[in-house]
Every structure is written in C-alpha cells, then in structure tokens.
Short mmCIF file of C-alpha atoms in Angstrom, two decimals:
data_model
loop_
_atom_site.label_atom_id
_atom_site.label_comp_id
_atom_site.label_asym_id
_atom_site.label_seq_id
_atom_site.Cartn_x
_atom_site.Cartn_y
_atom_site.Cartn_z
CA ASP A 1 -9.92 -50.78 -1.53
CA ALA A 2 -9.92 -52.72 -4.78
CA ASP A 3 -7.55 -55.68 -4.98
CA VAL A 4 -6.63 -55.02 -8.62
CA THR A 5 -6.30 -51.40 -9.66
CA GLN A 6 -5.66 -49.88 -13.05
CA THR A 7 -4.52 -46.38 -13.93
CA PRO A 8 -5.64 -44.37 -15.71
CA ARG A 9 -9.30 -45.35 -16.01
CA ASN A 10 -9.74 -43.32 -19.16
CA ARG A 11 -7.18 -41.99 -21.61
CA ILE A 12 -7.39 -40.14 -24.88
CA THR A 13 -4.19 -39.92 -26.86
CA LYS A 14 -3.05 -39.08 -30.36
CA THR A 15 -1.68 -41.34 -33.04
CA GLY A 16 2.04 -41.92 -32.64
CA LYS A 17 2.21 -41.16 -28.93
CA ARG A 18 3.73 -43.58 -26.43
CA ILE A 19 1.51 -44.38 -23.50
CA MET A 20 1.65 -46.66 -20.49
CA LEU A 21 -1.19 -48.35 -18.66
CA GLU A 22 -0.46 -49.50 -15.15
CA CYS A 23 -1.80 -52.33 -13.04
CA SER A 24 -1.24 -53.00 -9.36
CA GLN A 25 -2.54 -55.78 -7.16
CA THR A 26 -2.66 -56.42 -3.44
CA LYS A 27 -3.81 -60.04 -3.70
CA GLY A 28 -0.33 -61.52 -3.52
CA HIS A 29 -0.89 -63.42 -6.75
CA ASP A 30 2.07 -64.49 -8.84
CA ARG A 31 0.42 -64.40 -12.27
CA MET A 32 -0.72 -61.28 -14.12
CA TYR A 33 -2.35 -60.73 -17.49
CA TRP A 34 -3.28 -57.96 -19.92
CA TYR A 35 -6.37 -58.30 -22.09
CA ARG A 36 -8.00 -56.16 -24.70
CA GLN A 37 -11.78 -56.08 -25.13
CA ASP A 38 -13.46 -55.02 -28.34
CA PRO A 39 -17.22 -55.15 -28.93
CA GLY A 40 -18.25 -58.54 -30.30
CA LEU A 41 -14.76 -60.01 -29.98
CA GLY A 42 -14.65 -60.91 -26.33
CA LEU A 43 -11.30 -60.72 -24.59
CA GLN A 44 -8.01 -61.17 -26.35
CA LEU A 45 -4.85 -61.89 -24.40
CA ILE A 46 -2.02 -59.44 -25.07
CA TYR A 47 0.70 -60.55 -22.63
CA TYR A 48 0.90 -62.64 -19.50
CA SER A 49 3.46 -63.09 -16.77
CA PHE A 50 3.82 -66.10 -14.49
CA ASP A 51 6.32 -64.33 -12.26
CA VAL A 52 8.62 -61.34 -12.36
CA LYS A 53 11.09 -63.03 -14.72
CA ASP A 54 8.62 -64.93 -16.88
CA ILE A 55 6.77 -62.88 -19.50
CA ASN A 56 4.97 -64.35 -22.48
CA LYS A 57 3.24 -63.08 -25.57
CA GLY A 58 -0.44 -63.64 -25.97
CA GLU A 59 -2.60 -63.70 -29.07
CA ILE A 60 -2.20 -60.04 -30.07
CA SER A 61 1.12 -58.76 -28.74
CA ASP A 62 2.19 -56.79 -31.83
CA GLY A 63 2.38 -53.08 -31.07
CA TYR A 64 2.46 -53.67 -27.31
CA SER A 65 5.15 -54.25 -24.71
CA VAL A 66 5.01 -55.00 -20.99
CA SER A 67 7.10 -54.68 -17.89
CA ARG A 68 6.72 -56.64 -14.64
CA GLN A 69 8.38 -54.24 -12.24
CA ALA A 70 7.52 -56.27 -9.16
CA GLN A 71 5.24 -59.14 -8.28
CA ALA A 72 2.47 -56.63 -7.66
CA LYS A 73 2.96 -54.41 -10.71
CA PHE A 74 2.51 -55.13 -14.41
CA SER A 75 2.43 -52.31 -16.95
CA LEU A 76 1.41 -52.29 -20.59
CA SER A 77 2.94 -49.87 -23.09
CA LEU A 78 1.88 -48.83 -26.54
CA GLU A 79 5.08 -47.66 -28.19
CA SER A 80 3.37 -45.73 -30.96
CA ALA A 81 -0.38 -45.67 -30.55
CA ILE A 82 -2.63 -46.16 -33.56
CA PRO A 83 -6.42 -45.73 -33.85
CA ASN A 84 -7.18 -49.45 -34.04
CA GLN A 85 -5.74 -49.80 -30.54
CA THR A 86 -8.79 -47.96 -29.28
CA ALA A 87 -10.35 -50.47 -26.88
CA LEU A 88 -11.04 -51.37 -23.28
CA TYR A 89 -7.98 -52.85 -21.55
CA PHE A 90 -8.14 -55.13 -18.55
CA CYS A 91 -5.49 -56.37 -16.17
CA ALA A 92 -6.09 -59.64 -14.32
CA THR A 93 -4.30 -61.76 -11.73
CA SER A 94 -4.34 -65.37 -10.64
CA ASP A 95 -2.65 -67.53 -8.04
CA SER A 96 -0.78 -70.63 -9.18
CA ARG A 97 -1.05 -72.03 -5.64
CA GLN A 98 -4.82 -72.10 -6.11
CA GLY A 99 -4.70 -73.77 -9.51
CA ALA A 100 -4.30 -70.44 -11.30
CA TYR A 101 -7.52 -70.75 -13.23
CA GLU A 102 -9.65 -68.21 -11.42
CA GLN A 103 -8.71 -64.76 -12.60
CA TYR A 104 -9.44 -61.49 -10.83
CA PHE A 105 -9.94 -58.49 -13.04
CA GLY A 106 -9.30 -54.81 -12.59
CA PRO A 107 -11.94 -52.23 -13.53
CA GLY A 108 -10.46 -51.55 -16.95
CA THR A 109 -8.88 -48.65 -18.81
CA ARG A 110 -10.79 -47.15 -21.71
CA LEU A 111 -8.24 -45.99 -24.28
CA THR A 112 -9.09 -43.82 -27.26
CA VAL A 113 -6.49 -43.13 -29.93
CA THR A 114 -7.38 -40.25 -32.25
CA GLY B 1 -6.20 -75.27 -30.25
CA ASP B 2 -8.68 -74.81 -27.47
CA SER B 3 -11.70 -72.64 -28.20
CA VAL B 4 -15.05 -71.54 -26.79
CA THR B 5 -18.18 -70.66 -28.73
CA GLN B 6 -21.12 -68.83 -27.21
CA MET B 7 -24.51 -68.02 -28.63
CA GLU B 8 -24.65 -64.60 -30.15
CA GLY B 9 -26.47 -61.83 -28.44
CA PRO B 10 -27.95 -59.65 -27.48
CA VAL B 11 -30.48 -61.66 -25.54
CA THR B 12 -33.48 -59.62 -24.41
CA LEU B 13 -35.84 -61.05 -21.81
CA SER B 14 -38.61 -59.83 -19.59
CA GLU B 15 -38.15 -59.98 -15.84
CA GLU B 16 -38.83 -63.43 -14.37
CA ALA B 17 -38.24 -65.18 -17.71
CA PHE B 18 -36.08 -68.29 -18.00
CA LEU B 19 -32.55 -67.76 -19.28
CA THR B 20 -30.30 -70.06 -21.26
CA ILE B 21 -27.02 -68.95 -22.79
CA ASN B 22 -25.36 -71.69 -24.79
CA CYS B 23 -21.67 -72.42 -24.59
CA THR B 24 -19.72 -75.18 -26.33
CA TYR B 25 -16.02 -75.81 -26.25
CA THR B 26 -13.21 -77.58 -28.05
CA ALA B 27 -10.30 -78.78 -25.96
CA THR B 28 -8.00 -81.70 -25.48
CA GLY B 29 -8.14 -83.54 -22.21
CA TYR B 30 -10.29 -82.32 -19.36
CA PRO B 31 -10.49 -78.54 -19.10
CA SER B 32 -12.02 -76.56 -16.28
CA LEU B 33 -15.00 -74.43 -17.33
CA PHE B 34 -16.20 -71.05 -16.12
CA TRP B 35 -18.80 -68.37 -16.52
CA TYR B 36 -17.68 -64.80 -15.91
CA VAL B 37 -20.01 -61.80 -15.76
CA GLN B 38 -19.27 -58.19 -16.63
CA TYR B 39 -21.65 -55.58 -15.26
CA PRO B 40 -21.75 -52.20 -17.01
CA GLY B 41 -18.58 -50.19 -16.38
CA GLU B 42 -16.86 -52.96 -14.46
CA GLY B 43 -14.29 -55.67 -14.98
CA LEU B 44 -15.14 -59.35 -15.26
CA GLN B 45 -15.89 -61.37 -12.17
CA LEU B 46 -16.22 -65.10 -11.75
CA LEU B 47 -19.85 -66.23 -11.62
CA LEU B 48 -19.44 -70.01 -11.37
CA LYS B 49 -17.12 -72.84 -12.28
CA ALA B 50 -16.92 -76.60 -12.84
CA THR B 51 -13.68 -78.52 -12.86
CA LYS B 52 -14.74 -82.00 -14.00
CA ALA B 53 -17.38 -83.73 -16.05
CA ASP B 54 -20.91 -83.74 -14.62
CA ASP B 55 -20.04 -81.07 -12.05
CA LYS B 56 -22.69 -78.39 -11.64
CA GLY B 57 -21.54 -74.88 -10.83
CA SER B 58 -24.04 -72.54 -9.22
CA ASN B 59 -24.15 -69.02 -7.83
CA LYS B 60 -26.75 -66.25 -7.44
CA GLY B 61 -29.44 -68.48 -8.96
CA PHE B 62 -27.36 -69.27 -12.04
CA GLU B 63 -26.37 -72.84 -12.87
CA ALA B 64 -24.27 -74.62 -15.47
CA THR B 65 -23.45 -78.31 -15.83
CA TYR B 66 -20.21 -79.59 -17.36
CA ARG B 67 -21.31 -81.99 -20.11
CA LYS B 68 -18.33 -83.76 -21.58
CA GLU B 69 -20.40 -85.86 -24.00
CA THR B 70 -21.76 -82.73 -25.69
CA THR B 71 -18.75 -80.49 -24.85
CA SER B 72 -21.13 -77.93 -23.43
CA PHE B 73 -21.50 -75.69 -20.38
CA HIS B 74 -24.78 -73.84 -20.86
CA LEU B 75 -25.72 -71.12 -18.38
CA GLU B 76 -29.27 -71.15 -16.98
CA LYS B 77 -31.35 -69.15 -14.56
CA GLY B 78 -34.95 -69.83 -13.74
CA SER B 79 -36.11 -66.25 -13.21
CA VAL B 80 -33.99 -63.33 -14.34
CA GLN B 81 -34.02 -59.88 -12.79
CA VAL B 82 -33.25 -56.47 -14.24
CA SER B 83 -30.06 -56.51 -12.18
CA ASP B 84 -28.84 -59.54 -14.17
CA SER B 85 -28.38 -57.33 -17.24
CA ALA B 86 -24.71 -57.75 -18.12
CA VAL B 87 -22.31 -59.42 -20.52
CA TYR B 88 -21.67 -63.12 -19.81
CA PHE B 89 -18.47 -64.87 -20.87
CA CYS B 90 -17.90 -68.60 -21.03
CA ALA B 91 -14.27 -69.62 -20.57
CA LEU B 92 -12.07 -72.68 -20.27
CA PHE B 93 -8.74 -73.41 -18.63
CA GLY B 94 -7.03 -76.16 -20.55
CA SER B 95 -5.72 -79.26 -18.87
CA GLY B 96 -2.49 -78.76 -20.77
CA ASN B 97 -1.69 -76.07 -18.22
CA THR B 98 -0.87 -73.38 -20.72
CA GLY B 99 -1.77 -71.05 -17.88
CA LYS B 100 -4.30 -69.17 -19.96
CA LEU B 101 -8.04 -68.79 -19.87
CA ILE B 102 -9.71 -69.04 -23.26
CA PHE B 103 -12.81 -66.83 -23.47
CA GLY B 104 -15.85 -66.93 -25.68
CA GLN B 105 -16.92 -63.74 -27.38
CA GLY B 106 -19.46 -62.81 -24.70
CA THR B 107 -23.26 -62.65 -24.73
CA THR B 108 -25.08 -59.49 -23.75
CA LEU B 109 -28.20 -60.00 -21.66
CA GLN B 110 -30.75 -57.25 -21.29
CA VAL B 111 -33.63 -57.80 -18.89
CA LYS B 112 -36.61 -55.49 -19.18
CA PRO B 113 -39.01 -54.78 -16.31
#
C-alpha cells in the first residue's frame, strides 16, 4: 500500500463549487505539505503544517484553506473553485527527526474546474 | 529569498546519449540540494541529494556534485535509457530552516529509442 495517499485522483467540478482534496499518510511523519503543479511553473507551495497545531501559508494560499485533522491527515479545500485553479495537486510529507528535507509525495489529484 | 533555476526543456536525447541538466541556486548559508524525478502519472520521488559543498549525490546512474563556488548542482548521466524519460526537478532546503523545499521549474527529458 502507498505510504501517502490522495483522494480523489481526478475531479471535475464547476466554478463556484466547494471541494475538498484529502491526503493521508502512514509514514508517521510530522510535517505535511500541499503543492500545486502547473505546466512550466514547477511546484508552488500552497500550505504546510509542521504538526497538528502549526499550519502556515505558502506562496499561493489565496483561495485555499487547509485542515490538519490528525497527524496523518491533511486536507485542502477550495472554498469557491475558479477555472484558474485547474491544476495537478500534490500532498507531501517529511520527518523533522530526519532533518525534514526529504519529502515523500502522493500520486497527485488532477483537478479541473469548468 | 532562496531560489532555484533550471535549464529549460524539453530535452530530447537518443538512447545511450550523455545527459546534463543544469541547475543553479541562490541561497544564504549552506543549503542542502536535491534532484527529484517525476515519472508520467506519478508524484515526485527523491533521486539524489547532497548536503554540503563538494558532496556528490548518486543514484540509478545519475550524479550531481554540490559546487558552492559556482552555486550549481548539475545532473548528469552517462548513458540515458528510454525509461529515464520524466520531469526532473532541482530543489534546495535552506539552512535557515524555513522548513520548506524550494523547487526549480522542472526539466522534461524525453529519450528516444
């Protein structure tokens, strides 16, 4: 079984809808991240969490919110989806006890907003 | 702030050709440097890393040397295979312990038989 899982893997939604992307991990890592990938732009950090009570904005947090429900779960919400949020979204984890710099990525969620 | 710049792609090579993907960085202090690879339809996975100057990271025939004097971490492979076709990301983890990886924009490699 994968260590970092994301659901759904694909989602098509309409402008204005609220949607949630979920991430779960079985690695026991304390840190979790949400990234967005657009062609030619690499990965942009949306939010990151160092533990359940420590959540921080990344480079492009506007229009997004997150919830760290447990150490193993970190969800990303789009309150009112818009077409330019169409992208590939990745969750990642890292372990501060191991220096925290190696990140482990989920398989991604492809989101299309029409 | 910290940043990473990679050569633009796509890079198209024939099988068994030599590969170089350039990566330069801007950072204060002594960051750790990484190459991640993303195969089609998958998430990123760590390919290799170097945590101090002059370290050489290597894995699966790929190598990269941490050059502080030129602030570079170029990825090389002597003989690429079709299975190496992927997107390659250079990244740094700043010594300021912001807790964040900074990624380059990615370079697509296509290897033709």
